[in-house]
PDB file of N, CA and C and ligand atoms in Angstrom:
ATOM      1  N   MET A   1      23.013  19.341   9.257  1.00 48.00           N
ATOM      2  CA  MET A   1      24.216  19.837   8.551  1.00 48.00           C
ATOM      3  C   MET A   1      25.052  20.711   9.459  1.00 48.00           C
ATOM      4  N   THR A   2      26.159  20.181   9.949  1.00 60.00           N
ATOM      5  CA  THR A   2      26.968  21.034  10.812  1.00 60.00           C
ATOM      6  C   THR A   2      28.216  21.430  10.171  1.00 60.00           C
ATOM      7  N   TYR A   3      28.325  22.702   9.667  1.00 59.00           N
ATOM      8  CA  TYR A   3      29.532  23.215   9.095  1.00 59.00           C
ATOM      9  C   TYR A   3      30.245  24.155   9.867  1.00 59.00           C
ATOM     10  N   ASP A   4      29.750  24.308  11.168  1.00 68.00           N
ATOM     11  CA  ASP A   4      30.360  25.261  12.088  1.00 68.00           C
ATOM     12  C   ASP A   4      31.875  24.997  12.266  1.00 68.00           C
ATOM     13  N   ARG A   5      32.169  23.658  12.343  1.00 80.00           N
ATOM     14  CA  ARG A   5      33.568  23.252  12.736  1.00 80.00           C
ATOM     15  C   ARG A   5      34.417  22.948  11.509  1.00 80.00           C
ATOM     16  N   LEU A   6      33.854  23.071  10.296  1.00 87.00           N
ATOM     17  CA  LEU A   6      34.521  22.760   9.077  1.00 87.00           C
ATOM     18  C   LEU A   6      35.634  23.895   8.876  1.00 87.00           C
ATOM     19  N   VAL A   7      36.832  23.330   8.532  1.00 91.00           N
ATOM     20  CA  VAL A   7      37.959  24.269   8.373  1.00 91.00           C
ATOM     21  C   VAL A   7      38.232  24.364   6.901  1.00 91.00           C
ATOM     22  N   CYS A   8      38.417  25.653   6.497  1.00 92.00           N
ATOM     23  CA  CYS A   8      38.702  25.963   5.064  1.00 92.00           C
ATOM     24  C   CYS A   8      40.021  25.449   4.698  1.00 92.00           C
ATOM     25  N   ALA A   9      40.098  24.821   3.414  1.00 91.00           N
ATOM     26  CA  ALA A   9      41.444  24.364   2.988  1.00 91.00           C
ATOM     27  C   ALA A   9      42.277  25.540   2.425  1.00 91.00           C
ATOM     28  N   ASN A  10      41.661  26.660   2.181  1.00 94.00           N
ATOM     29  CA  ASN A  10      42.340  27.846   1.567  1.00 94.00           C
ATOM     30  C   ASN A  10      43.007  28.667   2.710  1.00 94.00           C
ATOM     31  N   CYS A  11      42.244  29.038   3.740  1.00 95.00           N
ATOM     32  CA  CYS A  11      42.704  29.964   4.678  1.00 95.00           C
ATOM     33  C   CYS A  11      42.881  29.326   6.087  1.00 95.00           C
ATOM     34  N   ALA A  12      42.428  28.021   6.239  1.00 94.00           N
ATOM     35  CA  ALA A  12      42.564  27.311   7.509  1.00 94.00           C
ATOM     36  C   ALA A  12      41.756  27.918   8.606  1.00 94.00           C
ATOM     37  N   ALA A  13      40.811  28.773   8.271  1.00 93.00           N
ATOM     38  CA  ALA A  13      39.892  29.265   9.321  1.00 93.00           C
ATOM     39  C   ALA A  13      38.543  28.616   9.207  1.00 93.00           C
ATOM     40  N   PRO A  14      37.782  28.655  10.271  1.00 93.00           N
ATOM     41  CA  PRO A  14      36.466  28.044  10.118  1.00 93.00           C
ATOM     42  C   PRO A  14      35.649  28.650   9.047  1.00 93.00           C
ATOM     43  N   VAL A  15      35.059  27.723   8.189  1.00 92.00           N
ATOM     44  CA  VAL A  15      34.252  28.151   7.007  1.00 92.00           C
ATOM     45  C   VAL A  15      33.154  29.099   7.454  1.00 92.00           C
ATOM     46  N   SER A  16      32.637  28.906   8.634  1.00 89.00           N
ATOM     47  CA  SER A  16      31.500  29.655   9.074  1.00 89.00           C
ATOM     48  C   SER A  16      31.802  31.183   9.268  1.00 89.00           C
ATOM     49  N   GLU A  17      33.139  31.406   9.440  1.00 92.00           N
ATOM     50  CA  GLU A  17      33.550  32.792   9.558  1.00 92.00           C
ATOM     51  C   GLU A  17      33.666  33.619   8.286  1.00 92.00           C
ATOM     52  N   GLY A  18      33.756  32.759   7.144  1.00 92.00           N
ATOM     53  CA  GLY A  18      33.768  33.420   5.844  1.00 92.00           C
ATOM     54  C   GLY A  18      34.905  34.373   5.621  1.00 92.00           C
ATOM     55  N   ARG A  19      36.122  33.949   5.951  1.00 94.00           N
ATOM     56  CA  ARG A  19      37.262  34.945   5.810  1.00 94.00           C
ATOM     57  C   ARG A  19      37.733  35.102   4.390  1.00 94.00           C
ATOM     58  N   CYS A  20      37.555  34.140   3.517  1.00 96.00           N
ATOM     59  CA  CYS A  20      38.050  34.170   2.214  1.00 96.00           C
ATOM     60  C   CYS A  20      36.936  33.830   1.213  1.00 96.00           C
ATOM     61  N   PRO A  21      37.070  34.132  -0.077  1.00 96.00           N
ATOM     62  CA  PRO A  21      36.027  33.744  -0.995  1.00 96.00           C
ATOM     63  C   PRO A  21      35.676  32.270  -1.008  1.00 96.00           C
ATOM     64  N   VAL A  22      36.667  31.421  -0.798  1.00 95.00           N
ATOM     65  CA  VAL A  22      36.427  29.958  -0.748  1.00 95.00           C
ATOM     66  C   VAL A  22      35.448  29.658   0.400  1.00 95.00           C
ATOM     67  N   CYS A  23      35.722  30.248   1.566  1.00 94.00           N
ATOM     68  CA  CYS A  23      34.894  30.108   2.732  1.00 94.00           C
ATOM     69  C   CYS A  23      33.463  30.549   2.405  1.00 94.00           C
ATOM     70  N   ARG A  24      33.340  31.716   1.843  1.00 94.00           N
ATOM     71  CA  ARG A  24      32.010  32.291   1.633  1.00 94.00           C
ATOM     72  C   ARG A  24      31.268  31.429   0.634  1.00 94.00           C
ATOM     73  N   ALA A  25      31.923  30.936  -0.412  1.00 94.00           N
ATOM     74  CA  ALA A  25      31.259  30.095  -1.412  1.00 94.00           C
ATOM     75  C   ALA A  25      30.707  28.791  -0.748  1.00 94.00           C
ATOM     76  N   ASN A  26      31.665  28.203   0.068  1.00 91.00           N
ATOM     77  CA  ASN A  26      31.271  26.893   0.676  1.00 91.00           C
ATOM     78  C   ASN A  26      30.132  27.179   1.716  1.00 91.00           C
ATOM     79  N   ARG A  27      30.171  28.240   2.413  1.00 90.00           N
ATOM     80  CA  ARG A  27      29.171  28.582   3.375  1.00 90.00           C
ATOM     81  C   ARG A  27      27.840  28.745   2.646  1.00 90.00           C
ATOM     82  N   GLU A  28      27.885  29.483   1.582  1.00 91.00           N
ATOM     83  CA  GLU A  28      26.608  29.770   0.870  1.00 91.00           C
ATOM     84  C   GLU A  28      26.048  28.461   0.319  1.00 91.00           C
ATOM     85  N   ARG A  29      26.891  27.608  -0.238  1.00 89.00           N
ATOM     86  CA  ARG A  29      26.395  26.324  -0.790  1.00 89.00           C
ATOM     87  C   ARG A  29      25.792  25.462   0.275  1.00 89.00           C
ATOM     88  N   MET A  30      26.518  25.403   1.478  1.00 86.00           N
ATOM     89  CA  MET A  30      25.958  24.483   2.468  1.00 86.00           C
ATOM     90  C   MET A  30      24.730  25.075   3.088  1.00 86.00           C
ATOM     91  N   GLN A  31      24.569  26.434   3.170  1.00 84.00           N
ATOM     92  CA  GLN A  31      23.354  26.967   3.701  1.00 84.00           C
ATOM     93  C   GLN A  31      22.179  26.559   2.724  1.00 84.00           C
ATOM     94  N   GLN A  32      22.465  26.619   1.444  1.00 84.00           N
ATOM     95  CA  GLN A  32      21.386  26.222   0.499  1.00 84.00           C
ATOM     96  C   GLN A  32      21.056  24.840   0.683  1.00 84.00           C
ATOM     97  N   GLU A  33      22.099  23.932   0.842  1.00 83.00           N
ATOM     98  CA  GLU A  33      21.825  22.536   1.009  1.00 83.00           C
ATOM     99  C   GLU A  33      21.009  22.264   2.263  1.00 83.00           C
ATOM    100  N   SER A  34      21.398  23.031   3.385  1.00 80.00           N
ATOM    101  CA  SER A  34      20.679  22.749   4.666  1.00 80.00           C
ATOM    102  C   SER A  34      19.288  23.295   4.566  1.00 80.00           C
ATOM    103  N   PHE A  35      19.073  24.301   3.677  1.00 76.00           N
ATOM    104  CA  PHE A  35      17.702  24.837   3.432  1.00 76.00           C
ATOM    105  C   PHE A  35      16.881  23.724   2.905  1.00 76.00           C
ATOM    106  N   PHE A  36      17.388  23.045   1.813  1.00 73.00           N
ATOM    107  CA  PHE A  36      16.561  22.045   1.149  1.00 73.00           C
ATOM    108  C   PHE A  36      16.395  20.835   2.036  1.00 73.00           C
ATOM    109  N   ALA A  37      17.449  20.480   2.822  1.00 78.00           N
ATOM    110  CA  ALA A  37      17.365  19.376   3.749  1.00 78.00           C
ATOM    111  C   ALA A  37      16.432  19.628   4.818  1.00 78.00           C
ATOM    112  N   GLY A  38      16.256  20.921   5.206  1.00 79.00           N
ATOM    113  CA  GLY A  38      15.395  21.263   6.328  1.00 79.00           C
ATOM    114  C   GLY A  38      13.903  21.423   5.910  1.00 79.00           C
ATOM    115  N   LEU A  39      13.715  21.319   4.620  1.00 79.00           N
ATOM    116  CA  LEU A  39      12.269  21.338   4.166  1.00 79.00           C
ATOM    117  C   LEU A  39      11.480  20.242   4.783  1.00 79.00           C
ATOM    118  N   ASN A  40      10.384  20.575   5.376  1.00 83.00           N
ATOM    119  CA  ASN A  40       9.542  19.583   6.034  1.00 83.00           C
ATOM    120  C   ASN A  40       8.988  18.690   4.951  1.00 83.00           C
ATOM    121  N   PRO A  41       8.989  17.333   5.183  1.00 85.00           N
ATOM    122  CA  PRO A  41       8.405  16.403   4.234  1.00 85.00           C
ATOM    123  C   PRO A  41       6.906  16.650   4.060  1.00 85.00           C
ATOM    124  N   VAL A  42       6.245  17.074   5.131  1.00 85.00           N
ATOM    125  CA  VAL A  42       4.815  17.417   5.070  1.00 85.00           C
ATOM    126  C   VAL A  42       4.576  18.560   4.096  1.00 85.00           C
ATOM    127  N   THR A  43       5.570  19.493   4.082  1.00 86.00           N
ATOM    128  CA  THR A  43       5.467  20.645   3.209  1.00 86.00           C
ATOM    129  C   THR A  43       5.657  20.239   1.756  1.00 86.00           C
ATOM    130  N   LEU A  44       6.518  19.312   1.567  1.00 86.00           N
ATOM    131  CA  LEU A  44       6.777  18.729   0.206  1.00 86.00           C
ATOM    132  C   LEU A  44       5.478  18.044  -0.294  1.00 86.00           C
ATOM    133  N   VAL A  45       4.901  17.186   0.616  1.00 91.00           N
ATOM    134  CA  VAL A  45       3.700  16.441   0.213  1.00 91.00           C
ATOM    135  C   VAL A  45       2.587  17.427  -0.059  1.00 91.00           C
ATOM    136  N   ALA A  46       2.468  18.517   0.720  1.00 92.00           N
ATOM    137  CA  ALA A  46       1.381  19.460   0.438  1.00 92.00           C
ATOM    138  C   ALA A  46       1.603  20.180  -0.825  1.00 92.00           C
ATOM    139  N   LEU A  47       2.857  20.532  -1.135  1.00 92.00           N
ATOM    140  CA  LEU A  47       3.191  21.146  -2.421  1.00 92.00           C
ATOM    141  C   LEU A  47       2.856  20.273  -3.580  1.00 92.00           C
ATOM    142  N   LEU A  48       3.198  18.968  -3.372  1.00 94.00           N
ATOM    143  CA  LEU A  48       2.847  18.007  -4.502  1.00 94.00           C
ATOM    144  C   LEU A  48       1.358  17.840  -4.693  1.00 94.00           C
ATOM    145  N   ALA A  49       0.603  17.828  -3.538  1.00 96.00           N
ATOM    146  CA  ALA A  49      -0.835  17.649  -3.629  1.00 96.00           C
ATOM    147  C   ALA A  49      -1.452  18.941  -4.368  1.00 96.00           C
ATOM    148  N   MET A  50      -0.868  20.060  -3.970  1.00 96.00           N
ATOM    149  CA  MET A  50      -1.352  21.293  -4.663  1.00 96.00           C
ATOM    150  C   MET A  50      -1.134  21.216  -6.168  1.00 96.00           C
ATOM    151  N   LEU A  51       0.056  20.720  -6.494  1.00 96.00           N
ATOM    152  CA  LEU A  51       0.426  20.606  -8.012  1.00 96.00           C
ATOM    153  C   LEU A  51      -0.551  19.703  -8.704  1.00 96.00           C
ATOM    154  N   VAL A  52      -0.787  18.506  -8.050  1.00 96.00           N
ATOM    155  CA  VAL A  52      -1.721  17.507  -8.633  1.00 96.00           C
ATOM    156  C   VAL A  52      -3.107  18.163  -8.815  1.00 96.00           C
ATOM    157  N   ALA A  53      -3.552  18.894  -7.732  1.00 96.00           N
ATOM    158  CA  ALA A  53      -4.903  19.503  -7.781  1.00 96.00           C
ATOM    159  C   ALA A  53      -4.959  20.511  -8.912  1.00 96.00           C
ATOM    160  N   ALA A  54      -3.891  21.327  -9.067  1.00 95.00           N
ATOM    161  CA  ALA A  54      -3.822  22.310 -10.144  1.00 95.00           C
ATOM    162  C   ALA A  54      -3.900  21.621 -11.510  1.00 95.00           C
ATOM    163  N   VAL A  55      -3.160  20.589 -11.659  1.00 95.00           N
ATOM    164  CA  VAL A  55      -3.194  19.900 -12.945  1.00 95.00           C
ATOM    165  C   VAL A  55      -4.546  19.255 -13.194  1.00 95.00           C
ATOM    166  N   ALA A  56      -5.106  18.696 -12.209  1.00 94.00           N
ATOM    167  CA  ALA A  56      -6.446  18.115 -12.314  1.00 94.00           C
ATOM    168  C   ALA A  56      -7.478  19.217 -12.710  1.00 94.00           C
ATOM    169  N   LEU A  57      -7.399  20.403 -12.090  1.00 93.00           N
ATOM    170  CA  LEU A  57      -8.327  21.416 -12.357  1.00 93.00           C
ATOM    171  C   LEU A  57      -8.172  21.910 -13.810  1.00 93.00           C
ATOM    172  N   LEU A  58      -6.917  22.083 -14.239  1.00 93.00           N
ATOM    173  CA  LEU A  58      -6.680  22.449 -15.624  1.00 93.00           C
ATOM    174  C   LEU A  58      -7.237  21.485 -16.577  1.00 93.00           C
ATOM    175  N   ALA A  59      -7.012  20.136 -16.325  1.00 91.00           N
ATOM    176  CA  ALA A  59      -7.452  19.145 -17.243  1.00 91.00           C
ATOM    177  C   ALA A  59      -9.029  19.168 -17.253  1.00 91.00           C
ATOM    178  N   HIS A  60      -9.631  19.439 -16.176  1.00 87.00           N
ATOM    179  CA  HIS A  60     -11.048  19.488 -16.092  1.00 87.00           C
ATOM    180  C   HIS A  60     -11.649  20.641 -16.856  1.00 87.00           C
ATOM    181  N   GLN A  61     -10.950  21.752 -16.811  1.00 83.00           N
ATOM    182  CA  GLN A  61     -11.391  23.013 -17.468  1.00 83.00           C
ATOM    183  C   GLN A  61     -11.243  22.874 -19.009  1.00 83.00           C
ATOM    184  N   THR A  62     -10.163  22.225 -19.425  1.00 72.00           N
ATOM    185  CA  THR A  62      -9.938  22.117 -20.891  1.00 72.00           C
ATOM    186  C   THR A  62     -10.773  21.051 -21.498  1.00 72.00           C
ATOM    187  N   ALA A  63     -11.254  20.034 -20.708  1.00 62.00           N
ATOM    188  CA  ALA A  63     -11.921  18.936 -21.256  1.00 62.00           C
ATOM    189  C   ALA A  63     -13.441  19.315 -21.499  1.00 62.00           C
TER     190      ALA A  63
HETATM  191 ZN1  LIG B 101      38.748  30.223   3.655  1.00 64.93          ZN
END
């Protein structure tokens, strides 16, 4: 995700500079998106495996 060269429609400055509220909102949103996009698939699989293990453990304990 490259938002460095994205120009704001409100102030015509690069969004990455955050000169106006529109810039800052866009920058924040795109940083969040890039955070989720940057999540390692291995990390996601590991989290999923942990979730399944936790559910299995709970089911085992209650049964
Ligand atoms: Zn702006």
